[in-house]
CSV table of C-alpha atoms and ligand atoms in Angstrom, one decimal:
chain,number,residue,atom,x,y,z
A,1,MET,CA,125.9,86.1,163.5
A,2,PRO,CA,122.8,84.2,164.8
A,3,LEU,CA,120.0,83.0,162.5
A,4,VAL,CA,118.3,86.0,160.9
A,5,THR,CA,114.8,86.7,159.4
A,6,THR,CA,114.5,87.7,155.7
A,7,THR,CA,113.6,91.3,156.4
A,8,GLU,CA,117.1,92.8,155.8
A,9,MET,CA,118.0,90.2,153.2
A,10,PHE,CA,115.0,91.1,151.1
A,11,LYS,CA,115.4,94.8,151.4
A,12,LYS,CA,119.0,94.6,150.1
A,13,ALA,CA,118.0,92.1,147.4
A,14,TYR,CA,115.1,94.3,146.2
A,15,ASP,CA,117.3,97.4,146.1
A,16,GLY,CA,120.3,95.6,144.7
A,17,GLY,CA,118.5,93.7,141.8
A,18,TYR,CA,119.4,90.2,142.9
A,19,ALA,CA,117.6,87.3,144.7
A,20,VAL,CA,118.5,85.1,147.7
A,21,GLY,CA,118.5,81.4,147.1
A,22,ALA,CA,116.1,79.3,149.2
A,23,PHE,CA,117.4,75.7,149.2
A,24,ASN,CA,115.5,72.8,150.7
A,25,VAL,CA,117.4,70.8,153.3
A,26,ASN,CA,116.8,67.2,154.5
A,27,ASN,CA,120.1,66.0,155.9
A,28,MET,CA,123.6,67.0,157.0
A,29,GLU,CA,125.3,66.7,153.6
A,30,ILE,CA,122.8,69.0,151.9
A,31,ILE,CA,123.1,71.6,154.7
A,32,GLN,CA,126.9,71.4,154.4
A,33,GLY,CA,127.0,71.6,150.6
A,34,ILE,CA,124.7,74.7,150.5
A,35,THR,CA,126.2,76.7,153.4
A,36,GLU,CA,129.9,76.0,152.5
A,37,ALA,CA,129.1,77.4,149.0
A,38,ALA,CA,127.3,80.4,150.4
A,39,GLY,CA,130.1,81.0,153.0
A,40,GLU,CA,132.8,80.9,150.3
A,41,LEU,CA,130.9,83.3,148.1
A,42,LYS,CA,129.8,85.6,150.9
A,43,ALA,CA,126.2,85.1,149.9
A,44,PRO,CA,123.1,85.3,152.1
A,45,VAL,CA,121.1,82.1,152.1
A,46,ILE,CA,117.8,80.7,153.2
A,47,LEU,CA,117.6,77.0,154.3
A,48,GLN,CA,114.1,75.8,154.0
A,49,VAL,CA,112.5,72.8,155.6
A,50,SER,CA,109.3,71.2,154.3
A,51,LYS,CA,106.7,69.2,156.3
A,52,GLY,CA,108.2,66.1,154.6
A,53,ALA,CA,111.7,67.1,155.6
A,54,ARG,CA,110.7,67.5,159.2
A,55,ALA,CA,108.9,64.1,159.1
A,56,TYR,CA,112.0,62.5,157.5
A,57,ALA,CA,114.9,64.0,159.6
A,58,ASN,CA,113.1,65.3,162.7
A,59,HIS,CA,112.7,69.0,163.6
A,60,THR,CA,115.4,68.9,166.3
A,61,TYR,CA,118.0,67.3,164.1
A,62,LEU,CA,117.5,69.8,161.4
A,63,VAL,CA,117.6,72.8,163.7
A,64,LYS,CA,120.8,71.6,165.4
A,65,LEU,CA,122.4,70.9,162.0
A,66,VAL,CA,121.5,74.4,160.8
A,67,GLU,CA,122.8,75.9,164.1
A,68,ALA,CA,126.1,74.1,163.4
A,69,ALA,CA,126.2,75.6,159.9
A,70,VAL,CA,125.5,79.1,161.4
A,71,GLN,CA,128.3,78.7,163.9
A,72,LEU,CA,130.7,77.5,161.1
A,73,ASN,CA,129.7,80.3,158.7
A,74,PRO,CA,129.6,83.4,161.0
A,75,GLU,CA,130.1,85.9,158.2
A,76,ILE,CA,126.9,85.2,156.2
A,77,PRO,CA,123.3,85.8,157.1
A,78,ILE,CA,121.3,82.5,157.2
A,79,CYS,CA,117.6,82.2,157.6
A,80,LEU,CA,115.8,79.0,158.7
A,81,HIS,CA,112.4,78.9,156.9
A,82,LEU,CA,109.4,76.5,156.9
A,83,ASP,CA,108.5,75.7,153.3
A,84,HIS,CA,104.8,75.2,152.5
A,85,GLY,CA,103.4,75.2,156.0
A,86,ASP,CA,99.8,74.1,155.6
A,87,THR,CA,98.3,74.6,159.0
A,88,PHE,CA,98.5,77.1,161.8
A,89,GLU,CA,99.7,74.4,164.2
A,90,LEU,CA,102.7,73.4,161.9
A,91,CYS,CA,103.7,77.1,161.6
A,92,LYS,CA,103.4,77.6,165.3
A,93,SER,CA,105.5,74.6,166.0
A,94,CYS,CA,108.3,75.9,163.8
A,95,ILE,CA,108.0,79.4,165.2
A,96,ASP,CA,108.2,78.0,168.8
A,97,GLY,CA,111.0,75.7,167.7
A,98,GLY,CA,113.5,78.3,166.5
A,99,PHE,CA,112.7,79.0,162.8
A,100,THR,CA,113.0,82.7,161.8
A,101,SER,CA,110.6,82.5,158.9
A,102,VAL,CA,107.6,80.5,158.0
A,103,MET,CA,105.5,80.0,154.9
A,104,ILE,CA,101.7,79.5,155.3
A,105,ASP,CA,100.5,78.1,152.0
A,106,ALA,CA,96.8,78.4,151.9
A,107,SER,CA,96.8,79.1,148.1
A,108,SER,CA,94.6,76.1,147.4
A,109,LYS,CA,91.8,77.5,149.6
A,110,PRO,CA,89.3,80.2,148.5
A,111,PHE,CA,90.6,83.8,148.8
A,112,GLU,CA,88.8,84.7,152.1
A,113,GLU,CA,90.0,81.4,153.7
A,114,ASN,CA,93.6,82.0,152.5
A,115,ILE,CA,93.4,85.5,154.0
A,116,ALA,CA,92.0,84.3,157.3
A,117,LEU,CA,94.6,81.5,157.9
A,118,THR,CA,97.5,83.7,156.7
A,119,ARG,CA,96.4,86.5,159.0
A,120,GLN,CA,96.3,84.1,162.0
A,121,VAL,CA,99.8,82.9,161.3
A,122,VAL,CA,101.1,86.4,160.7
A,123,GLU,CA,99.7,87.6,164.1
A,124,TYR,CA,101.4,84.7,166.0
A,125,ALA,CA,104.7,85.0,164.0
A,126,HIS,CA,105.1,88.7,164.3
A,127,ASP,CA,104.5,88.5,168.1
A,128,HIS,CA,107.5,86.2,168.1
A,129,GLY,CA,109.8,88.1,165.8
A,130,VAL,CA,109.3,85.7,162.9
A,131,VAL,CA,108.4,86.7,159.3
A,132,VAL,CA,105.8,85.1,157.1
A,133,GLU,CA,105.6,84.2,153.4
A,134,ALA,CA,102.2,83.6,151.9
A,135,GLU,CA,101.0,82.5,148.5
A,136,LEU,CA,98.4,83.6,146.0
A,137,GLY,CA,97.8,81.6,142.8
A,138,THR,CA,98.4,77.9,142.3
A,139,LEU,CA,101.5,76.2,140.9
A,140,ALA,CA,101.3,72.9,139.0
A,141,GLY,CA,103.2,69.9,140.3
A,142,VAL,CA,103.6,68.2,143.6
A,143,GLU,CA,104.0,69.9,147.0
A,144,ASP,CA,104.2,67.4,149.9
A,145,GLU,CA,100.9,65.7,149.9
A,146,VAL,CA,99.2,68.2,147.5
A,147,SER,CA,99.3,67.4,143.8
A,148,VAL,CA,98.1,70.1,141.4
A,149,GLU,CA,97.5,69.2,137.8
A,150,ALA,CA,98.9,71.6,135.2
A,151,ASP,CA,95.5,72.6,133.9
A,152,LYS,CA,94.3,73.5,137.4
A,153,ALA,CA,97.3,75.7,138.1
A,154,MET,CA,96.4,79.4,138.1
A,155,TYR,CA,98.5,82.4,137.5
A,156,THR,CA,98.2,85.0,140.3
A,157,HIS,CA,95.6,87.7,139.7
A,158,PRO,CA,97.5,91.0,140.1
A,159,GLU,CA,94.3,92.8,141.0
A,160,GLU,CA,94.1,90.7,144.2
A,161,VAL,CA,97.7,91.2,145.6
A,162,VAL,CA,97.2,94.6,147.3
A,163,GLU,CA,94.1,93.5,149.2
A,164,PHE,CA,95.8,90.2,150.1
A,165,ALA,CA,99.0,91.7,151.4
A,166,THR,CA,97.2,94.5,153.3
A,167,ARG,CA,94.7,92.3,155.0
A,168,THR,CA,97.1,89.5,155.9
A,169,GLY,CA,100.1,91.6,156.9
A,170,CYS,CA,102.4,89.0,155.2
A,171,ASP,CA,106.1,89.9,154.7
A,172,SER,CA,106.6,88.4,151.3
A,173,LEU,CA,104.3,86.9,148.6
A,174,ALA,CA,104.8,83.8,146.5
A,175,ILE,CA,103.1,84.2,143.1
A,176,ALA,CA,102.3,81.8,140.2
A,177,ILE,CA,103.8,82.9,136.9
A,178,GLY,CA,104.4,79.6,135.2
A,179,THR,CA,106.9,77.8,137.5
A,180,SER,CA,106.0,74.5,138.9
A,181,HIS,CA,107.4,72.0,141.4
A,182,GLY,CA,109.4,68.9,140.5
A,183,ALA,CA,111.5,67.9,137.6
A,184,TYR,CA,108.9,67.9,134.8
A,185,LYS,CA,107.9,71.5,134.4
A,186,PHE,CA,107.0,71.7,130.8
A,187,LYS,CA,105.9,69.2,128.1
A,188,PRO,CA,108.9,68.2,125.9
A,189,GLY,CA,108.8,70.1,122.7
A,190,THR,CA,107.1,73.2,124.2
A,191,LYS,CA,108.9,76.4,124.9
A,192,PRO,CA,109.4,77.2,128.6
A,193,GLN,CA,108.2,80.7,129.2
A,194,LEU,CA,107.5,82.5,132.5
A,195,ARG,CA,104.8,85.1,132.5
A,196,PHE,CA,106.9,88.2,133.2
A,197,ASP,CA,103.8,90.4,132.4
A,198,VAL,CA,102.1,88.9,135.5
A,199,LEU,CA,105.2,89.4,137.6
A,200,GLU,CA,105.5,93.0,136.5
A,201,GLU,CA,101.9,93.8,137.2
A,202,CYS,CA,102.1,92.2,140.7
A,203,SER,CA,105.2,94.2,141.6
A,204,LYS,CA,103.7,97.4,140.2
A,205,GLN,CA,100.8,96.9,142.5
A,206,LEU,CA,103.1,96.3,145.5
A,207,PRO,CA,106.1,98.6,145.1
A,208,GLY,CA,109.0,97.6,147.3
A,209,PHE,CA,107.3,94.3,148.3
A,210,PRO,CA,109.4,91.1,148.1
A,211,ILE,CA,108.0,88.5,145.7
A,212,VAL,CA,108.9,84.8,145.9
A,213,LEU,CA,109.2,82.2,143.1
A,214,HIS,CA,108.6,78.6,144.0
A,215,GLY,CA,109.3,75.7,141.6
A,216,SER,CA,112.5,77.4,140.2
A,217,SER,CA,114.8,74.5,139.6
A,218,SER,CA,116.3,74.6,136.1
A,219,VAL,CA,116.7,70.7,135.9
A,220,PRO,CA,120.3,70.8,134.5
A,221,GLN,CA,120.4,68.4,131.6
A,222,GLU,CA,123.9,67.2,132.5
A,223,PHE,CA,122.4,65.7,135.7
A,224,VAL,CA,119.5,64.1,133.8
A,225,LYS,CA,121.9,62.6,131.3
A,226,ILE,CA,124.1,61.1,134.0
A,227,ILE,CA,121.1,59.7,135.8
A,228,ASN,CA,119.7,58.2,132.6
A,229,GLU,CA,123.1,56.8,131.6
A,230,ASN,CA,123.5,55.1,135.0
A,231,GLY,CA,120.3,53.1,135.4
A,232,GLY,CA,117.9,56.0,136.0
A,233,ASN,CA,114.8,56.7,134.0
A,234,MET,CA,113.8,60.4,133.8
A,235,PRO,CA,112.8,61.0,130.2
A,236,GLY,CA,111.6,64.5,129.5
A,237,ALA,CA,112.7,66.1,132.7
A,238,ILE,CA,112.8,69.9,132.0
A,239,GLY,CA,113.2,73.0,134.2
A,240,ILE,CA,113.1,76.8,134.0
A,241,PRO,CA,115.8,78.2,131.7
A,242,GLU,CA,118.4,80.0,133.8
A,243,GLU,CA,118.3,83.2,131.8
A,244,GLN,CA,114.6,83.6,132.8
A,245,LEU,CA,115.4,83.1,136.5
A,246,ARG,CA,118.2,85.6,136.2
A,247,GLN,CA,115.8,88.1,134.7
A,248,ALA,CA,113.3,87.4,137.6
A,249,ALA,CA,116.1,87.9,140.1
A,250,ARG,CA,116.8,91.4,138.8
A,251,SER,CA,113.2,92.3,139.4
A,252,ALA,CA,111.0,92.4,142.6
A,253,VAL,CA,111.7,88.7,143.1
A,254,CYS,CA,113.8,88.4,146.2
A,255,LYS,CA,113.6,84.7,147.0
A,256,ILE,CA,114.0,81.8,144.5
A,257,ASN,CA,113.2,78.3,145.7
A,258,ILE,CA,115.3,75.3,144.6
A,259,ASP,CA,114.9,71.7,145.7
A,260,SER,CA,114.7,69.5,142.6
A,261,ASP,CA,118.2,70.5,141.4
A,262,ILE,CA,119.7,69.4,144.7
A,263,ARG,CA,118.0,66.0,144.3
A,264,LEU,CA,119.2,65.7,140.7
A,265,ALA,CA,122.8,66.6,141.6
A,266,MET,CA,123.0,64.1,144.4
A,267,THR,CA,121.2,61.3,142.5
A,268,ALA,CA,123.4,61.8,139.4
A,269,VAL,CA,126.6,61.5,141.4
A,270,ILE,CA,125.5,58.6,143.6
A,271,ARG,CA,124.1,56.6,140.6
A,272,LYS,CA,127.4,57.1,138.7
A,273,TYR,CA,129.4,56.2,141.8
A,274,PHE,CA,127.6,53.0,142.3
A,275,ASN,CA,128.0,52.0,138.7
A,276,ASP,CA,131.7,52.9,138.7
A,277,HIS,CA,132.4,51.3,142.1
A,278,PRO,CA,130.2,48.3,142.6
A,279,ASP,CA,132.4,47.0,145.4
A,280,HIS,CA,132.2,50.1,147.6
A,281,PHE,CA,129.8,50.2,150.5
A,282,ASP,CA,131.0,53.0,152.8
A,283,PRO,CA,128.3,55.7,152.7
A,284,ARG,CA,131.0,58.4,153.1
A,285,GLN,CA,132.5,57.3,149.8
A,286,TYR,CA,129.4,58.3,147.8
A,287,LEU,CA,128.0,61.0,150.1
A,288,LYS,CA,131.2,63.0,149.9
A,289,PRO,CA,131.0,63.6,146.1
A,290,ALA,CA,127.2,64.0,146.4
A,291,ARG,CA,127.8,66.8,148.9
A,292,GLN,CA,130.4,68.3,146.6
A,293,ALA,CA,127.9,68.2,143.8
A,294,VAL,CA,125.3,70.1,145.9
A,295,HIS,CA,128.1,72.7,146.7
A,296,ASP,CA,129.0,73.2,143.1
A,297,MET,CA,125.4,73.5,141.9
A,298,VAL,CA,124.6,76.0,144.6
A,299,ALA,CA,127.8,78.0,143.9
A,300,HIS,CA,126.8,78.1,140.2
A,301,LYS,CA,123.3,79.4,141.1
A,302,ILE,CA,124.6,82.0,143.5
A,303,VAL,CA,126.9,83.5,140.9
A,304,ASN,CA,125.1,82.9,137.6
A,305,VAL,CA,121.4,82.9,138.5
A,306,LEU,CA,120.7,84.7,141.8
A,307,GLY,CA,123.5,87.3,141.5
A,308,CYS,CA,123.9,87.3,145.3
A,309,ASP,CA,127.6,86.6,145.6
A,310,GLY,CA,129.4,89.1,147.8
A,311,LYS,CA,126.1,90.5,149.1
A,312,ALA,CA,126.4,89.0,152.7
B,1,LIG,O1,107.9,72.4,147.2
B,1,LIG,C1,108.2,71.3,147.6
B,1,LIG,C2,109.6,71.0,147.9
B,1,LIG,O2,110.3,70.5,146.8
B,1,LIG,C3,109.7,70.1,149.1
B,1,LIG,O3,109.4,68.8,148.7
B,1,LIG,O4,107.7,68.2,150.4
B,1,LIG,O5,109.0,66.4,149.1
B,1,LIG,O6,110.1,67.8,150.9
B,1,LIG,P1,109.0,67.7,149.9
B,2,LIG,P1,111.7,72.9,142.6
B,2,LIG,O1,110.9,71.6,142.6
B,2,LIG,O2,111.6,73.5,141.2
B,2,LIG,O3,113.1,72.7,143.0
B,2,LIG,O4,110.9,73.9,143.6
B,2,LIG,C1,111.2,73.8,145.0
B,2,LIG,C2,110.2,74.7,145.8
B,2,LIG,O5,109.5,75.5,145.3
B,2,LIG,C3,110.2,74.4,147.2
B,2,LIG,O6,109.2,75.2,147.8
B,3,LIG,ZN1,107.5,75.4,146.7
């Protein structure tokens, strides 16, 4: 099947009490690792491209690599999504360039400006058969060139979500309930806890509407350990506990974003490989196990966190 939007995926996920994984892609090995796992497990999947990924790999390379993955995995629905689009022009460029979904992230702007920019993107996207994710509330952490300090991060106000969704016409909504971007989500020694009360209140206000969670890597400690044992230095890297993500996936959350765990999986394998084989210098020798690590991590998420295996 050709690239799809998230419309059908989210409807099935909402009704079925699971979530679709949205994994960030930057190169061929990452795209292969993710889609091979999704294909084997018959799981729908979202491949998302950030502004930084586009700058790194080039729009055309990424689209062509994703097209290859679609051709090689004809039995699963695959969506190509712009992650954290920050301007109308960037969203338009991705819509014109073959993406089936875009995110306009105007969450750092005042409410009315967020609505106006989101509305502008929605009108253009819907005219072109593309769906739009928007965001209300601010996550802590680093998104592309935007860095948000933890104390400036704000949970989404549930009383704003109906007006926002109605006036913008967005197709899904990212909310802030305590997740954050990157590998350092909580201070060591504190208890990681998502605000399920905020999630529940938002979904009560918007029955049937797909909610999105950004910043949802769980920062597996086995990867952090391998990195630190092989010349890395990532003390205090902590993510979202998997059981909390599983709980979110059973609710109105239909899309769960994961990028840092891909980075950690690849970095752990490559660091160890270099330590174990100081004489090797063929990139295929270390990119092969790195790709396998992405595959295994994604397969684990699909089965144990998202619950979307067999849902293609
Ligand atoms: O939310 C941010 C994603 O992890 C993408 O990161 O902008 O460094 O590609 P990036
Ligand atoms: P993580 O940094 O937790 O992987 O979040 C990724 C993300 O939200 C991409 O938009
Ligand atoms: Zn994000």
